[in-house]
XYZ file of C-alpha atoms in Angstrom:
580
model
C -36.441 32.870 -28.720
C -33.294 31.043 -29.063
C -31.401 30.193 -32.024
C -31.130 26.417 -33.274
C -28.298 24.780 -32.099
C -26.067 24.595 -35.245
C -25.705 20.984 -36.820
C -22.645 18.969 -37.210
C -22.249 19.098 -40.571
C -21.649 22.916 -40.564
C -19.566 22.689 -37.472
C -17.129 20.758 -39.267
C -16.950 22.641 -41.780
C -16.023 25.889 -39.794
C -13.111 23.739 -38.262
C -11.856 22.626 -41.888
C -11.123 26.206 -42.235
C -8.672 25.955 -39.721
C -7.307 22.299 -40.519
C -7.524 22.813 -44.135
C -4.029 24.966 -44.239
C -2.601 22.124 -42.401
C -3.293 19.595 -45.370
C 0.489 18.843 -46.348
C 1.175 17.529 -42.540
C -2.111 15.733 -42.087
C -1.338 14.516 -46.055
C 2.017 13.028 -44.192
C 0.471 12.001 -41.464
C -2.042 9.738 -43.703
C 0.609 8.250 -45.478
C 2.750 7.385 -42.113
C -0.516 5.757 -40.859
C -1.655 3.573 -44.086
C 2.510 2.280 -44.266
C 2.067 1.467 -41.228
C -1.558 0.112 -40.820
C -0.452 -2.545 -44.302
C 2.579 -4.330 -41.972
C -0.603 -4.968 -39.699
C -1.471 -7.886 -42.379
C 1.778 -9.701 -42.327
C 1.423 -10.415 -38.886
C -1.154 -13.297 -39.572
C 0.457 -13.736 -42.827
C 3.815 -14.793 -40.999
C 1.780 -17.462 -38.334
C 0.179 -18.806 -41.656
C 4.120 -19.783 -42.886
C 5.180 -20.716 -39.722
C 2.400 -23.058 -38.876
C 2.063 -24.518 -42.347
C 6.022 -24.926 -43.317
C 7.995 -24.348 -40.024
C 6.355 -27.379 -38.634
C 7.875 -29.514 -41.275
C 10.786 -31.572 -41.217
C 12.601 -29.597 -43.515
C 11.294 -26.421 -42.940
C 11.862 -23.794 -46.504
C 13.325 -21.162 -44.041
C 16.071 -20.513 -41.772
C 14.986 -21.076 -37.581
C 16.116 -17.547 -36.455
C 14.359 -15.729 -39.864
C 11.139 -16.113 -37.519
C 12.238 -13.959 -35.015
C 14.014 -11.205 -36.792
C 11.136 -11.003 -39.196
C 8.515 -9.880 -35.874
C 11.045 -7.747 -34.319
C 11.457 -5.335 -37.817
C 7.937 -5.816 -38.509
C 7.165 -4.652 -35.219
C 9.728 -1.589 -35.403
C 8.639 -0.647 -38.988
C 4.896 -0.356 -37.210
C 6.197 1.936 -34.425
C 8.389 3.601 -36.611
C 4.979 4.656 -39.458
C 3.097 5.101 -36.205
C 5.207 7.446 -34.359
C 5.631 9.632 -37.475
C 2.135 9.497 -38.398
C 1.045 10.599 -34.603
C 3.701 13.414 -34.770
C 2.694 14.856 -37.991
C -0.921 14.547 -37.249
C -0.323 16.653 -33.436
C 2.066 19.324 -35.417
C -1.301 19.832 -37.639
C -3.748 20.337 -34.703
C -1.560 22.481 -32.481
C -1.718 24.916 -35.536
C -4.869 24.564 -36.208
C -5.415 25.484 -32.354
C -3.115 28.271 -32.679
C -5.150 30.056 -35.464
C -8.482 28.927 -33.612
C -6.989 30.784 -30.624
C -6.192 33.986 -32.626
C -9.557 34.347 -34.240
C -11.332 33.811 -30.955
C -9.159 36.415 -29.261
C -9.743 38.680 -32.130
C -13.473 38.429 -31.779
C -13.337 38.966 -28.121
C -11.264 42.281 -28.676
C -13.631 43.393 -31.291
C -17.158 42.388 -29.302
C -20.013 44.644 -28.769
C -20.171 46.031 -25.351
C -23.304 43.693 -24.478
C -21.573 40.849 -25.111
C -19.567 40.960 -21.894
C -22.534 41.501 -20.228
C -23.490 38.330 -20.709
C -20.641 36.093 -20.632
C -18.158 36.320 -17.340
C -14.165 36.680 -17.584
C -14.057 32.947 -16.695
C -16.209 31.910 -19.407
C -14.130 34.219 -21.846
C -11.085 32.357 -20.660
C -12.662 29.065 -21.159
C -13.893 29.697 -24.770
C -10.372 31.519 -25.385
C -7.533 28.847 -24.124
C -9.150 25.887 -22.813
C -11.848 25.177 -25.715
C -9.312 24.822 -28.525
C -6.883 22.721 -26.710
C -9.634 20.261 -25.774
C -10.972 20.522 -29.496
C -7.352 19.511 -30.489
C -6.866 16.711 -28.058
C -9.986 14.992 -28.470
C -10.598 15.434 -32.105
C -6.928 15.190 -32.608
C -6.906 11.643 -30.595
C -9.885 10.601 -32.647
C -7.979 11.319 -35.980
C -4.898 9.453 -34.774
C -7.382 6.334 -33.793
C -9.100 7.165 -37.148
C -6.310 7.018 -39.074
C -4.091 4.363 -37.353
C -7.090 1.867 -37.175
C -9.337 2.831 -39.727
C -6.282 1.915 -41.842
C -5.132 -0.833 -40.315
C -9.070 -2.448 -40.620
C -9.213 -1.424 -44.472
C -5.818 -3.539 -44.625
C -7.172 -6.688 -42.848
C -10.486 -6.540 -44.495
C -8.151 -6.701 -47.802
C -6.256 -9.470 -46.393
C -9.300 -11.141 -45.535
C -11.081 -10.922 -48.405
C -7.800 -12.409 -50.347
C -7.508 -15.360 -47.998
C -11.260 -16.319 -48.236
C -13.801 -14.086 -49.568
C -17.146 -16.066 -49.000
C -15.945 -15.762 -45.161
C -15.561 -11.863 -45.343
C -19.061 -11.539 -47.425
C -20.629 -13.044 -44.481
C -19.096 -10.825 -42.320
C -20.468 -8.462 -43.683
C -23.893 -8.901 -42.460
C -22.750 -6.821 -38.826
C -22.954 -3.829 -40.815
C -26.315 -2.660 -40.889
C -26.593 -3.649 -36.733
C -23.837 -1.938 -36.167
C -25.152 1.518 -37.742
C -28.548 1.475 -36.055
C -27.095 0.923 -33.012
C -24.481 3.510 -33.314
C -27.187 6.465 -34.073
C -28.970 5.844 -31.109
C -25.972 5.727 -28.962
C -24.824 8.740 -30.885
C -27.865 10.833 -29.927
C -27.945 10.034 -26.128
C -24.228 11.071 -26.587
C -24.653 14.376 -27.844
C -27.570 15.431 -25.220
C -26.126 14.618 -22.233
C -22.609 15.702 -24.031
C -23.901 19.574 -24.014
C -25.388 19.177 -20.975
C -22.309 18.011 -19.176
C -20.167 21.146 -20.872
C -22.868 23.871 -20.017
C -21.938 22.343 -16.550
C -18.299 23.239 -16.842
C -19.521 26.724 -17.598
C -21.464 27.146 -14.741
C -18.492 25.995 -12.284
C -15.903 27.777 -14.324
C -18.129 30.858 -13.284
C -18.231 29.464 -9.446
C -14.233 29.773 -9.522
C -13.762 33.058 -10.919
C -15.921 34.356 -8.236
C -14.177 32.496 -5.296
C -10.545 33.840 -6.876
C -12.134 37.824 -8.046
C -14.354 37.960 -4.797
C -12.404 36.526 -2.285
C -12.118 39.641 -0.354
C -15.924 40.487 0.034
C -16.274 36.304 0.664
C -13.820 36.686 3.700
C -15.687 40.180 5.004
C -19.087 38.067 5.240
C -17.774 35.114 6.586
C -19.349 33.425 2.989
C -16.567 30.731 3.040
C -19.155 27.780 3.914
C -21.882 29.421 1.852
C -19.635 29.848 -1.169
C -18.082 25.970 -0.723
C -21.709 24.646 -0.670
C -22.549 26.726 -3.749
C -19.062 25.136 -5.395
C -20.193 21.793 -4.488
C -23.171 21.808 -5.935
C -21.939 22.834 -9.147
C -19.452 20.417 -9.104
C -21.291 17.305 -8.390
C -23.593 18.568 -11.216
C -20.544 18.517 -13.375
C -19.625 14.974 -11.990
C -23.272 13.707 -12.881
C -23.785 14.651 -16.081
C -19.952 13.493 -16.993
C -20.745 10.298 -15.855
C -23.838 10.275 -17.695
C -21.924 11.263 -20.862
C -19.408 8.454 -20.038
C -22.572 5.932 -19.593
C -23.894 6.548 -22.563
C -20.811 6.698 -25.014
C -19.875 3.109 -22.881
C -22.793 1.557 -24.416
C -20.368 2.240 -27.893
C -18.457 -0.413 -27.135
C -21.034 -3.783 -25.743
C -23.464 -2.468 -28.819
C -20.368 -2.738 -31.450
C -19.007 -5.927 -29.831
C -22.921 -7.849 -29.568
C -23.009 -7.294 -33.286
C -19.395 -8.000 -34.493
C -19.799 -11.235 -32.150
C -22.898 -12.305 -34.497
C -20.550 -11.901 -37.675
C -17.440 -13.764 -35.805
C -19.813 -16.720 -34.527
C -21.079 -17.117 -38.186
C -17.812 -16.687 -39.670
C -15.550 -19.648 -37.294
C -18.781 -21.825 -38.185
C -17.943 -21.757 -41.483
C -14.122 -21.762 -41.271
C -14.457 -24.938 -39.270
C -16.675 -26.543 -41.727
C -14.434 -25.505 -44.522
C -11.283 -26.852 -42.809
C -13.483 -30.110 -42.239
C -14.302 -30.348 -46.216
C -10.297 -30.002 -46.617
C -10.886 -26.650 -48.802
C -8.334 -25.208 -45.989
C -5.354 -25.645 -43.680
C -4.717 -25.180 -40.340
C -2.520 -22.516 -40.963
C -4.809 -20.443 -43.382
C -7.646 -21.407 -40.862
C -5.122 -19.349 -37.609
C -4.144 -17.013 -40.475
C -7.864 -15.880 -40.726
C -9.032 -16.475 -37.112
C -5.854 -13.939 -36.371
C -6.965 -11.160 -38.608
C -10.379 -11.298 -38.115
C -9.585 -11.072 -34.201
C -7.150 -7.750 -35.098
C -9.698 -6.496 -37.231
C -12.273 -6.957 -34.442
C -10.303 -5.018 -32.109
C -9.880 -2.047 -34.453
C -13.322 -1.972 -35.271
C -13.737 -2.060 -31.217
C -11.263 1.111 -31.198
C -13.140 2.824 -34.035
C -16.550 2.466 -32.464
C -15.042 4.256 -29.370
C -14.261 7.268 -31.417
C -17.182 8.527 -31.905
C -17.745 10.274 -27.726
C -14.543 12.373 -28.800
C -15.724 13.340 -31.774
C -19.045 14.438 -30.627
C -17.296 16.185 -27.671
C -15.093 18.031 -29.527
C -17.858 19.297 -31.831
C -20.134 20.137 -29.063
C -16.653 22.535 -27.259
C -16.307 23.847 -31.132
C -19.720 24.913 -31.278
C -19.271 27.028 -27.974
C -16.066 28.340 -29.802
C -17.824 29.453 -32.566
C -20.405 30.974 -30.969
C -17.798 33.518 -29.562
C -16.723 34.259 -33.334
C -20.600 34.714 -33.972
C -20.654 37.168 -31.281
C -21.467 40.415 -32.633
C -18.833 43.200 -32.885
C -18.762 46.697 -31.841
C -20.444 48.933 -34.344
C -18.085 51.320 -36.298
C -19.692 53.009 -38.985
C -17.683 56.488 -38.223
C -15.504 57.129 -41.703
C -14.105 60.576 -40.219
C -10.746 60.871 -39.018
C -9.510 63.303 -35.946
C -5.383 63.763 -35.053
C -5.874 65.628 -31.931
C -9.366 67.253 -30.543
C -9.347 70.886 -29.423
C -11.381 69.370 -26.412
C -15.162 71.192 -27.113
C -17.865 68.328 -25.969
C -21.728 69.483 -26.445
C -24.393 67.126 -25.810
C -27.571 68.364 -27.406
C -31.150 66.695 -25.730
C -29.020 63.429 -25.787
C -30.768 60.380 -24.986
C -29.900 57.243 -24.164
C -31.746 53.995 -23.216
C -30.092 50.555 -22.446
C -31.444 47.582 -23.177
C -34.216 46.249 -20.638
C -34.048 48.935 -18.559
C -37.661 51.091 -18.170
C -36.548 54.443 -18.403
C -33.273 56.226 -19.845
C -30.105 56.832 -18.090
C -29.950 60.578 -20.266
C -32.987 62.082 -20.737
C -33.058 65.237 -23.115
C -29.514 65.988 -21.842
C -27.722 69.371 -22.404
C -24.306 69.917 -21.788
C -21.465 71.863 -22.980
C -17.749 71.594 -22.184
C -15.599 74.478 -23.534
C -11.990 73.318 -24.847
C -9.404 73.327 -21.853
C -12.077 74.036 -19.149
C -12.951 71.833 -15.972
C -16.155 70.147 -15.759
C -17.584 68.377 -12.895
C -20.525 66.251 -12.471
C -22.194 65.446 -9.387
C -25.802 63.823 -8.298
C -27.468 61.053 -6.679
C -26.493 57.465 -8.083
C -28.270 56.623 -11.447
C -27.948 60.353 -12.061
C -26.786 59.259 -15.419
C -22.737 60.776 -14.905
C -21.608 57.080 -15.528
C -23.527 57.348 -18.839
C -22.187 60.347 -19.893
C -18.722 58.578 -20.057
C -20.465 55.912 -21.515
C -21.029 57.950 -24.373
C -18.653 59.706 -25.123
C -16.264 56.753 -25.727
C -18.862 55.498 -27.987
C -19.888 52.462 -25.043
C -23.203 53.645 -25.223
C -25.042 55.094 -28.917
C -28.115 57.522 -27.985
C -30.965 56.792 -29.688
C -31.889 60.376 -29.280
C -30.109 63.629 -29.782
C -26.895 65.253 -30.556
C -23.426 64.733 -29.437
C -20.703 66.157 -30.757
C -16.909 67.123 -30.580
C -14.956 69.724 -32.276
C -18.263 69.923 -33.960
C -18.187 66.878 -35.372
C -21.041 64.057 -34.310
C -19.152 61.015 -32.448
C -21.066 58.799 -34.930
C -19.549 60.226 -37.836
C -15.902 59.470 -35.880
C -14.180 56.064 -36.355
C -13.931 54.246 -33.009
C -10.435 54.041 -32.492
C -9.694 58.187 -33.703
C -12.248 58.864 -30.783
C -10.946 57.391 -28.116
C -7.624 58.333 -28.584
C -9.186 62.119 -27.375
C -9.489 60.427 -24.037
C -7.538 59.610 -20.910
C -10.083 57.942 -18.385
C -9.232 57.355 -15.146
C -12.134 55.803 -12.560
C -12.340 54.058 -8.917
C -12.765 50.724 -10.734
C -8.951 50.295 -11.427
C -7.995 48.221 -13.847
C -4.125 47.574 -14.015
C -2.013 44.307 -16.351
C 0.115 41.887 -14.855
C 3.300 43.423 -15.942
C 5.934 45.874 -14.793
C 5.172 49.434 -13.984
C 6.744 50.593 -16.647
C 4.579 48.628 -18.886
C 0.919 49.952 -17.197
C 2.369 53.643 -17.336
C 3.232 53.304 -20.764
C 0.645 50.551 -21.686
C 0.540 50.795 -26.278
C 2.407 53.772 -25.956
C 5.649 54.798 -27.118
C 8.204 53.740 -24.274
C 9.921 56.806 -23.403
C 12.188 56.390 -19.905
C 11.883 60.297 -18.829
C 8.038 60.592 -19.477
C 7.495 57.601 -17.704
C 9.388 59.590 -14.086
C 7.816 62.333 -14.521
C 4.040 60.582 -14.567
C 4.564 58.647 -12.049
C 6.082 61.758 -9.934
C 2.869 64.033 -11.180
C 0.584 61.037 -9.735
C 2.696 60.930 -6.205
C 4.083 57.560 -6.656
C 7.528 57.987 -7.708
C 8.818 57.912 -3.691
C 7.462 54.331 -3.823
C 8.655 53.511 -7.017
C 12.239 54.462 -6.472
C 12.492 52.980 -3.158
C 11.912 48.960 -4.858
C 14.649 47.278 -5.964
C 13.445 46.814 -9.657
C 12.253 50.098 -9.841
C 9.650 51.001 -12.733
C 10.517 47.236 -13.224
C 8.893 45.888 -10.548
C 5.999 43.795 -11.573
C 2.434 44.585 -10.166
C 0.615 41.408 -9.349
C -2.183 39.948 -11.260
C -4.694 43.560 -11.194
C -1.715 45.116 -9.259
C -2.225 42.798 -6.333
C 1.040 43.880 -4.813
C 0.084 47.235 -4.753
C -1.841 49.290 -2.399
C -5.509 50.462 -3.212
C -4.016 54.141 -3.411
C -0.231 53.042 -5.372
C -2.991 51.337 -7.800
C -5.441 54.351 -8.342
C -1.979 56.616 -8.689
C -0.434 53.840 -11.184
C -3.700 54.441 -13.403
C -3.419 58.358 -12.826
C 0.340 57.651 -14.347
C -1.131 55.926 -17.297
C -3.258 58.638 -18.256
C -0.852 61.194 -17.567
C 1.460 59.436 -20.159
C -1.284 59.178 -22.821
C -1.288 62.995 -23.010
C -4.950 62.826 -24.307
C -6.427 66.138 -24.944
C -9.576 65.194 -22.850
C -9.312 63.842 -19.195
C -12.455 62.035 -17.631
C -11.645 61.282 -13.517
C -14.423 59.231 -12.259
C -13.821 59.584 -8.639
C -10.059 59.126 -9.636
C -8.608 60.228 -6.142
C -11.432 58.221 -3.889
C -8.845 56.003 -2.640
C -5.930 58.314 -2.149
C -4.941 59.669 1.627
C -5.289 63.683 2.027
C -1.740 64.262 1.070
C -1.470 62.468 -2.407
C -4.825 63.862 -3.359
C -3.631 67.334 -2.612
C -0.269 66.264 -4.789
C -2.554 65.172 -7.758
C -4.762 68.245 -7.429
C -1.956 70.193 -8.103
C -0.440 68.381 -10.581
C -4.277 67.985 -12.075
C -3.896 72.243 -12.095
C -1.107 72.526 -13.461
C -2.648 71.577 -17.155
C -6.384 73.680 -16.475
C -6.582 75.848 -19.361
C -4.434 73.071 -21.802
C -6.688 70.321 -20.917
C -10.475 69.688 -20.923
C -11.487 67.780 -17.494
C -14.629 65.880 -16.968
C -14.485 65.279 -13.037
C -17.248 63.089 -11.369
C -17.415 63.093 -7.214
C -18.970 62.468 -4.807
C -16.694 64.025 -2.627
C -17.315 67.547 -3.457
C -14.489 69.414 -1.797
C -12.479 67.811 -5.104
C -14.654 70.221 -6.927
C -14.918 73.656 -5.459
C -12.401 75.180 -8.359
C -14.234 73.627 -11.401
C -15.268 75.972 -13.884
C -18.797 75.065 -13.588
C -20.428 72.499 -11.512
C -23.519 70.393 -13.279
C -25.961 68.508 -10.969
C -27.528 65.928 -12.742
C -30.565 64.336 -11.957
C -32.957 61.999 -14.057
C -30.954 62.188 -16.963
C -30.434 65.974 -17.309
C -28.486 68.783 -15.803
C -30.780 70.327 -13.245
C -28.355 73.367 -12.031
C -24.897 74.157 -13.247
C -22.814 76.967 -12.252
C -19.353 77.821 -10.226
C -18.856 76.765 -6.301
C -19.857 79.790 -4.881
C -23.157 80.300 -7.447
C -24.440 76.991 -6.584
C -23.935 77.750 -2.797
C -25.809 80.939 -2.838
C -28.473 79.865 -5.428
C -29.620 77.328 -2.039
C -30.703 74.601 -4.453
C -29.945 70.911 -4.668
C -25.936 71.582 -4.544
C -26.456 73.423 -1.430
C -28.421 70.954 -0.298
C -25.739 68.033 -0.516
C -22.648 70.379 0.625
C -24.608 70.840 3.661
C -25.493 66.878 3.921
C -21.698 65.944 3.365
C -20.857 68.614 5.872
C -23.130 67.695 8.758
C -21.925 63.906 7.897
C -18.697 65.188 8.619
């Protein structure tokens, strides 16, 4: 069951939080725009002199007065208008800025499911593109707002001054003009949240052409994949012309029923100016502001599709900053683990799935010994990792280290116990320096000699930039085995006091494997290890050897044990052997 779509009232009110510290430039702003929106009056004011006393023989004011007067009146308007416009942008782009720091926050601090169910492109949508469209379109619909809202408060003064049983019977456009406003409003917003929930969906299409483009080339998927865009897109197109259909109907609906008020309104005038209870000039005078008036009404009925827009992109914002965090209800602290890891008939279930990835499991790691962890995929090694860096809670069980249960552990003190290193690299678009040391300490000589334990300092100091040298988005300028040995670097440098390889050295030729094996040896005894392979020639020296099958360790012992025992480790030495 899904949860009501929040209503408009409450969305504002989550984005006043983020305007409301603004209030002394949009308080500026306000007053730029109402200086500048009462010069708007004078303009019929001035026709009204010049028609009823410049056309005299001896007209009360100097020829070249006319001119001068329109040209500072004009610049006095641009003047209000540009400072108004200014102030009011300085206000949103803040407003956007702390927008973009909470939603980056909550994205940092979200529970693991939540990227399960919204992509990297979607992330980056709601993150950078989402505020910046919530600031241009609600910040152009303030500016309109303010510039004509103000400007039609003037003239409706002005009118009212010059002739006031005129501007009561305008009046009588108001109540057509809000009926037909709601029900343009409501096709607005549907087809409004359809049309973003579109953008989603191809925002989604693109990250997989730019992340995927290597398997798309291997398959030959470019035609499938440019259908599948295409689709998406003219989805996109259809629905934004829909939303543009239906917030055009703003503008004939708003001008049918100001044209009822106008037609009433010259009637009269005429038939007042007819009854000599007006001039010519007060007649223009009126005819002129009504006319402005009518266009800024015609500017302020248009606002409304922005509005509604922006409110609809806010909601998606918010529902980021809704998204629930990561559960830390650990209060203990830990410096530095001695390394002893026991699970104790763990069990853990994910969501959905119909039976659990750990199963009753027992395990224990002594401090500085080597681990490894082999079996069949789904095994459950993945979801050992899992949780022990607190990715996964069991919902069975005990799992402890040092002694302590990781529940009882903040988040942040538990992870620092770990250096994890798997075939799914993941590497920053920075220098090398920076994904060695990545929130570390920088420290010039530690950074060498990582990146000489993990067999890529030949590489390093053969570039021109050195440790310098940027990677590439994902180090895209790296090869696949300079990028597992860059993330072997990185957790070399964190010094951790437990080390978790998850096939760390799949990707490495024979001779940097046997360089990282080495190096890997050189700290058995200080450090504990957690090694998963499949490749189980990486293994033979582990201290003991746990096959895990169904959620639980089925044999465990050294090499040699397992061999002779003839049992399921046997039985895939042999397999990998006679595949060899």
């Amino acid at each position: 069951m899904t949860a009501p779509a929040p209503d408009r009232r409450s969305t504002l009110r989550r984005l006043q939080v983020y305007f409301w510290p603004q209030r002394a430039s949009l308080a500026v702003a306000f007053l730029a725009f109402i200086l500048g929106s009462a010069t708007e009056p004078l303009i019929p004011k001035l026709l009204q002199v010049a028609l009823d006393e410049g056309f005299l023989k001896e007209p009360t004011f100097p020829l070249w007065s006319v001119p001068v007067s329109l040209i500072a009146l004009f610049a006095l308007r641009g003047l209000f208008s540009f400072a108004g416009a200014y102030m009011l942008n300085r206000a949103t782009t803040r407003a956007v800025l702390a927008l973009r720091g909470d939603l980056s926050g909550a994205l940092l601090r979200a529970d693991a499911s939540v990227f399960g169910r919204m992509t990297p492109a979607a992330a980056v949508t709601k993150v950078i593109g989402d505020p910046q469209s919530i600031a241009n379109q609600l910040g152009g619909a303030m500016v309109t707002l303010l510039r004509d809202g103000t400007t039609a408060i003037a003239l409706l003064v002005f009118l009212a001054w010059q002739n006031w049983q005129l501007t009561l019977l305008s009046m009588v456009t108001v109540p057509l003009l809000i009926v037909g406003v709601r029900k343009v409003h409501a096709r607005v917003k549907q087809v409004s949240r359809a049309a973003y929930q579109a953008q989603i969906r191809l925002a989604n299409v693109v990250d997989d052409l730019a992340r995927a483009w290597r398997v798309i080339r291997t398959f030959d998927a470019g035609a499938f994949e440019q259908r599948r865009f295409d689709r998406e897109a003219q989805e996109v197109q259809r629905m934004t012309m829909k939303s543009v259909a239906a917030s055009a109907l703003m503008t004939p609906v708003s001008q049918l029923a100001a044209s009822v008020g106008v037609a009433g309104i010259v009637t009269l005038a005429l038939y007042q100016a007819q009854t000599g209870n007006g001039t010519v000039g007060s007649f223009v005078a009126y005819v002129g502001a009504l006319l402005l008036l009518v266009s800024r009404t015609r500017h302020l009925a248009d606002v409304s599709r922005p509005i509604l827009n922006s409110l609809i992109v806010a909601e998606a914002c918010f529902e980021l900053l809704d998204a629930p965090p990561e559960a830390d209800h650990g209060q203990r602290q830990l410096e530095r683990a001695r390394g002893e890891i026991v699970f104790d008939a763990v069990r853990v279930q994910y969501p959905d799935a119909e039976r659990p990835a750990l199963d009753g499991l027992d395990l224990r790691i002594a401090p500085g010994s080597t681990v490894a962890l082999v079996g069949s995929s789904g095994a459950g090694k993945t979801t050992v990792v899992n949780a022990l860096l607190g990715f996964a809670a069991p919902s069975g069980g005990r799992l402890t280290l040092d002694g302590i249960p990781l529940e009882e552990l903040r988040k942040s003190d538990l992870r620092r116990q770990f250096a994890v290193v798997s075939q799914d690299i993941v590497l920053f678009d920075a220098s090398i320096a920076a994904n060695v040391v990545y929130a570390q300490p920088h420290d010039a000589q530690r950074i060498e000699t990582c990146l000489r334990a993990a067999a890529l300092w030949t590489h390093v100091s053969s570039l021109p930039e050195g440790v310098e040298a940027t990677i590439g988005v994902n180090g895209s300028k790296l090869s696949g085995g300079q990028r597992q040995r860059l993330a072997i670097a990185r957790a070399l440098y964190k010094d951790a006091p437990v080390w978790i390889l998850d096939e760390a050295t799949s990707a490495l030729d024979t001779e940097s494997e046997r360089a990282i094996q080495q190096a890997l040896e050189e700290w058995h005894g200080r450090k504990t290890m957690i090694v998963i392979a499949h490749r189980l020639s990486t293994i033979r020296n582990a201290d003991c050897i746990c096959v895990l099958e169904g959620g639980r360790v089925v044999e465990a012992g050294r090499h040699g044990e397992l061999l002779a025992r003839g049992g399921r480790y046997a039985a895939m030495v042999q397999a990998q052997h006679a595949g060899h």
